[in-house]
CSV table of C-alpha atoms in Angstrom, one decimal:
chain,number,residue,atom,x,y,z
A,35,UNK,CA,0.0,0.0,0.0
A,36,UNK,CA,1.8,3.6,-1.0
A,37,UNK,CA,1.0,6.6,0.9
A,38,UNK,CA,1.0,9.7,-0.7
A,39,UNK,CA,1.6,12.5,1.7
A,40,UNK,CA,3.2,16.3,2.2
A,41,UNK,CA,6.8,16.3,2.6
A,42,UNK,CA,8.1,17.7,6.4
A,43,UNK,CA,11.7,19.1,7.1
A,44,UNK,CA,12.4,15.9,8.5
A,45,UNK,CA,11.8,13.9,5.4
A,46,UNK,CA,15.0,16.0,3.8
A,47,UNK,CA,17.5,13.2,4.0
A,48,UNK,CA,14.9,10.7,2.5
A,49,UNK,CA,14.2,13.2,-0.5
A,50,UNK,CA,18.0,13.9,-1.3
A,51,UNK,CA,18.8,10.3,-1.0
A,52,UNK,CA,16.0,9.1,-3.5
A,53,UNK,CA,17.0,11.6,-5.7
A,54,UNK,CA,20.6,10.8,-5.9
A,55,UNK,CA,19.5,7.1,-6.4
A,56,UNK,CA,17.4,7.7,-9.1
A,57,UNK,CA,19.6,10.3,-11.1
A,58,UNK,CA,22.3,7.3,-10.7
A,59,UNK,CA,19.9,5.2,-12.3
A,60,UNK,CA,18.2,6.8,-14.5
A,61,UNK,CA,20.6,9.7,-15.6
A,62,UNK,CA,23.5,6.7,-16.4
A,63,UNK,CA,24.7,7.5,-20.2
A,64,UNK,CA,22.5,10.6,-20.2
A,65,UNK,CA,24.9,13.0,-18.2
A,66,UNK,CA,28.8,12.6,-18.5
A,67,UNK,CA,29.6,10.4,-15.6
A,68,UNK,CA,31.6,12.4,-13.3
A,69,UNK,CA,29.2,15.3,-13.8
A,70,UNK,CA,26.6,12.6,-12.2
A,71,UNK,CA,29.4,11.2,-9.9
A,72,UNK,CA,29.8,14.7,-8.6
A,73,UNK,CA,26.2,15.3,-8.1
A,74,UNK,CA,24.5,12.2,-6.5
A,75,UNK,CA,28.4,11.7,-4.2
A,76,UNK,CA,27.6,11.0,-0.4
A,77,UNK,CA,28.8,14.6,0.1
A,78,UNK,CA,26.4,16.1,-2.6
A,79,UNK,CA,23.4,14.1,-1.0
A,80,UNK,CA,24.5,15.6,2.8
A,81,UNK,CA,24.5,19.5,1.4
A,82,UNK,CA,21.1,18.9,-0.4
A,83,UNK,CA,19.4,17.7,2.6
A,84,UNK,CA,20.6,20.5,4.9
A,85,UNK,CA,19.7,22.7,2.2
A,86,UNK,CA,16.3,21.3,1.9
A,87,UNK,CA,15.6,21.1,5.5
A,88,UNK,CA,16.2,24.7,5.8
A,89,UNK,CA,13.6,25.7,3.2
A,90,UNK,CA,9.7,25.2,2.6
A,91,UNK,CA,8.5,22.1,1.7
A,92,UNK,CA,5.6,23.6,0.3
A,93,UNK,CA,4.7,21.6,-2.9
A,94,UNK,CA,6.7,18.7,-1.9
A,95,UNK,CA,4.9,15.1,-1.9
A,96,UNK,CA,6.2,11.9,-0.5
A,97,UNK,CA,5.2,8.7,-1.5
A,98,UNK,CA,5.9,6.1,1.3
A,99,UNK,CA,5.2,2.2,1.8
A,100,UNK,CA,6.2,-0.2,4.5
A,101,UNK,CA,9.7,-0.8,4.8
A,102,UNK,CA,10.7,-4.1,3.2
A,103,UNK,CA,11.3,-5.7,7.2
A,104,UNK,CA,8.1,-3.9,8.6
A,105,UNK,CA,5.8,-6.9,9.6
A,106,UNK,CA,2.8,-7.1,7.4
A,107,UNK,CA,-0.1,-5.9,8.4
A,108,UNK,CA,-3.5,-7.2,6.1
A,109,UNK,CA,-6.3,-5.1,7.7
A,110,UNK,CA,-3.7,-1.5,7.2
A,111,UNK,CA,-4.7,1.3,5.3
A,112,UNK,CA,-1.5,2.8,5.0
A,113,UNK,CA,1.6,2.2,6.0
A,114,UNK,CA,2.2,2.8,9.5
A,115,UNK,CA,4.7,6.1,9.9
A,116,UNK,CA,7.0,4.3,12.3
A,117,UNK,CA,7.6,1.4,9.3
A,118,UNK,CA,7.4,3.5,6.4
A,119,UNK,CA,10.5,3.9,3.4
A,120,UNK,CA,10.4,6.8,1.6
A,121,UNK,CA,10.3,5.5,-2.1
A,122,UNK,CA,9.7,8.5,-4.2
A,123,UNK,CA,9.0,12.6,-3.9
A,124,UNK,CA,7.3,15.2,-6.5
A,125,UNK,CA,7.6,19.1,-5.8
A,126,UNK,CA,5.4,21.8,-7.8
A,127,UNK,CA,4.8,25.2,-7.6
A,128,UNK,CA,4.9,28.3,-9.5
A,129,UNK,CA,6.1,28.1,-13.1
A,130,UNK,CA,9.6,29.4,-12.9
A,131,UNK,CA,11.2,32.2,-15.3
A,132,UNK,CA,14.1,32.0,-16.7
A,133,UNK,CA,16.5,32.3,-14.3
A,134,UNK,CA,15.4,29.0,-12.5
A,135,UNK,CA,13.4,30.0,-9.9
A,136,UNK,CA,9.4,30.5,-9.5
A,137,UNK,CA,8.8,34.2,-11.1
A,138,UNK,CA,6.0,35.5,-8.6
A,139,UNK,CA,5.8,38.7,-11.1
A,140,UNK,CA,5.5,38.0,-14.8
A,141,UNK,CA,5.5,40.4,-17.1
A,142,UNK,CA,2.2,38.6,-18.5
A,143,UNK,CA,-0.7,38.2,-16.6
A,144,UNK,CA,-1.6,35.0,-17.9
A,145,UNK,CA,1.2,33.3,-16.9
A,146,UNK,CA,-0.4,33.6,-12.9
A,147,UNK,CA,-2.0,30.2,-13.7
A,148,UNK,CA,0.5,28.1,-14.7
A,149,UNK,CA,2.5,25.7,-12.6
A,150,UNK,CA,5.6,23.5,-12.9
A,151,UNK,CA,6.2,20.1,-11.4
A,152,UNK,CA,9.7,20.5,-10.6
A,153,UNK,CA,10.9,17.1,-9.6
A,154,UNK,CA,9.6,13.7,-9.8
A,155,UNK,CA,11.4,10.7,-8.8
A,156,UNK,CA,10.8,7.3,-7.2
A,157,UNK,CA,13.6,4.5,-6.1
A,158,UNK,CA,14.3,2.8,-9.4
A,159,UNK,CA,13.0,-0.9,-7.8
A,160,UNK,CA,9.6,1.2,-7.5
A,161,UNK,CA,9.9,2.0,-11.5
A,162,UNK,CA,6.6,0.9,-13.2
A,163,UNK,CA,4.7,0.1,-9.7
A,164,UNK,CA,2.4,3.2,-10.2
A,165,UNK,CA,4.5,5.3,-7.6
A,166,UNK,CA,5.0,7.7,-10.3
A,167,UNK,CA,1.8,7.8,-11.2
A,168,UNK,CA,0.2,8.5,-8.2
A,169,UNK,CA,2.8,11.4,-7.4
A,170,UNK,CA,1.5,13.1,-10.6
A,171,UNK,CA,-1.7,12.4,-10.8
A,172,UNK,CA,-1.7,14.4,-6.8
A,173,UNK,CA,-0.1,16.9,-7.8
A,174,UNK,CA,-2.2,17.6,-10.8
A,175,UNK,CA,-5.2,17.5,-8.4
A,176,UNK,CA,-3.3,19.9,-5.7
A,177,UNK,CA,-2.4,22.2,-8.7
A,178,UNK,CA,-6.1,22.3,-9.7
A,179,UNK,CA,-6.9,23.1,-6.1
A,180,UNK,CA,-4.7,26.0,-6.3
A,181,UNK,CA,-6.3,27.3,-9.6
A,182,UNK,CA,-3.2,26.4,-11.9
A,183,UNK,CA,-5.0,25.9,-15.5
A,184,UNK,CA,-2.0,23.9,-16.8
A,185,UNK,CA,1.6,22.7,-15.8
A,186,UNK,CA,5.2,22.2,-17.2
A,187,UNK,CA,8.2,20.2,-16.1
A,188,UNK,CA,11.6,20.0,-18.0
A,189,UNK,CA,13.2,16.5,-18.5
A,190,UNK,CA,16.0,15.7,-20.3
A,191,UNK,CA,16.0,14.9,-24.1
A,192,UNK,CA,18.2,11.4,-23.7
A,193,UNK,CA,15.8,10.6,-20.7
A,194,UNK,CA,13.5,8.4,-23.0
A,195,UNK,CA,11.9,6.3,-20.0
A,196,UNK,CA,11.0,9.6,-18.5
A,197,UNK,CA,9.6,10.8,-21.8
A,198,UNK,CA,7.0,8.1,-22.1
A,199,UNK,CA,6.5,8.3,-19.3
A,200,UNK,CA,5.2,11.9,-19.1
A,201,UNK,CA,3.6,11.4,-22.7
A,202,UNK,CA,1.6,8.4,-21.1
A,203,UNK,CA,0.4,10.9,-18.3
A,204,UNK,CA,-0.7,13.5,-21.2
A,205,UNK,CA,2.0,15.4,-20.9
A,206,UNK,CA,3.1,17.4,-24.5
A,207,UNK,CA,6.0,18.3,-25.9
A,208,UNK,CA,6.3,21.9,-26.4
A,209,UNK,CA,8.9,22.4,-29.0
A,210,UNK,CA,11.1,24.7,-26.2
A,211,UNK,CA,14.7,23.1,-25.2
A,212,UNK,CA,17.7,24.5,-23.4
A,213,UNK,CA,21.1,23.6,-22.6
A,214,UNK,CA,21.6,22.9,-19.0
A,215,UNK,CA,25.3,23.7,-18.1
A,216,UNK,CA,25.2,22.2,-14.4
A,217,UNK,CA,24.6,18.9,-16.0
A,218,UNK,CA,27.2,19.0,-18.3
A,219,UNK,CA,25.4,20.8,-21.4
A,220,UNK,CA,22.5,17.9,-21.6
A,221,UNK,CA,19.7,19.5,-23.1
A,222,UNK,CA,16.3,20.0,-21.2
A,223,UNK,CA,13.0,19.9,-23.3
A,224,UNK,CA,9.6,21.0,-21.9
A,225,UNK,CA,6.3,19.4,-21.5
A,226,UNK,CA,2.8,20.6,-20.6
A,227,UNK,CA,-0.3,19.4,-20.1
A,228,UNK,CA,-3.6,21.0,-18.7
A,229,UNK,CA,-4.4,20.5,-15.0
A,230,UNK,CA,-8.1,19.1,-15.5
């Protein structure tokens, strides 16, 4: 049974740790190897969690199950908190301008109603469980809660699981790419669907 739930400060070690699992993972081939060797390093993981435990975890989900030794229990709804893993993590929020970071004053008006899922990632022995799936398909209905009318996310062009996988969740290619330099010069194409 997964549990889909806001992220807390104290869940900032999980969420740098299943991020620097997954990039290992999936990310393999995609960026150079000691660009990803720098970036998912124990040290790496240790700065991102203090770093994300001093900041808001608005936006942030966590998707959690019982831990693989946690005794089963048949009659649970969800996993109890004490036994849970941390398998996976979404964050969305304001669609961010172009200097990487949520523009809370666009120069067009329109732009107030758009959001951006920011990350999405889940522990690659949760891959094709439906863990991904049920991050993005909360976050679509958190964004629609907020009034968002659609929402973006960048992934990376050689990511090809990643892209089907957005396309299966009706996510769109938009035609916009960009270089990312802190990943080596990778390119970055955007997706969008609409909330509803």
């Amino acid at each position: 049974m997964i549990r889909i739930r806001p992220a807390e400060a104290a869940d900032a070690r999980a969420i740098a740790r299943v991020r620097a699992q997954t990039w290992r993972a999936a990310y393999a081939g995609v960026i150079p190897d000691q660009t990803l060797a720098d970036l998912t390093a124990p040290e790496a993981v240790c700065r991102e969690a203090q770093w994300r435990a001093e900041h808001s975890m608005d936006g942030f989900l966590i998707a959690e199950a019982p831990a693989p030794d946690a005794p089963a229990a048949p009659d649970a709804q969800a996993p109890d908190a004490a036994a849970a893993e941390i398998i996976g993590f979404a964050a969305f929020g304001p669609e961010r301008g172009e200097e990487d970071r949520p523009d809370h004053s666009p120069s067009d008006p329109s732009d107030l109603d758009r959001a951006e899922l920011y990350a999405l990632y889940v522990l690659p022995r949760h891959w094709s469980s439906g863990v991904g799936r049920a991050l993005v398909d909360r976050a679509l209905a958190l964004a629609a809660e907020a009034g968002y009318a659609d929402i973006s996310l960048w992934v990376l062009e050689g990511n090809e699981r990643g892209r089907l996988f957005y396309e299966q969740a009706g996510f769109a290619g938009t035609g916009e790419s960009a270089a990312l330099s802190r990943l080596g010069g990778v390119s970055g194409i955007r997706y969008r669907r609409l909330v509803g």
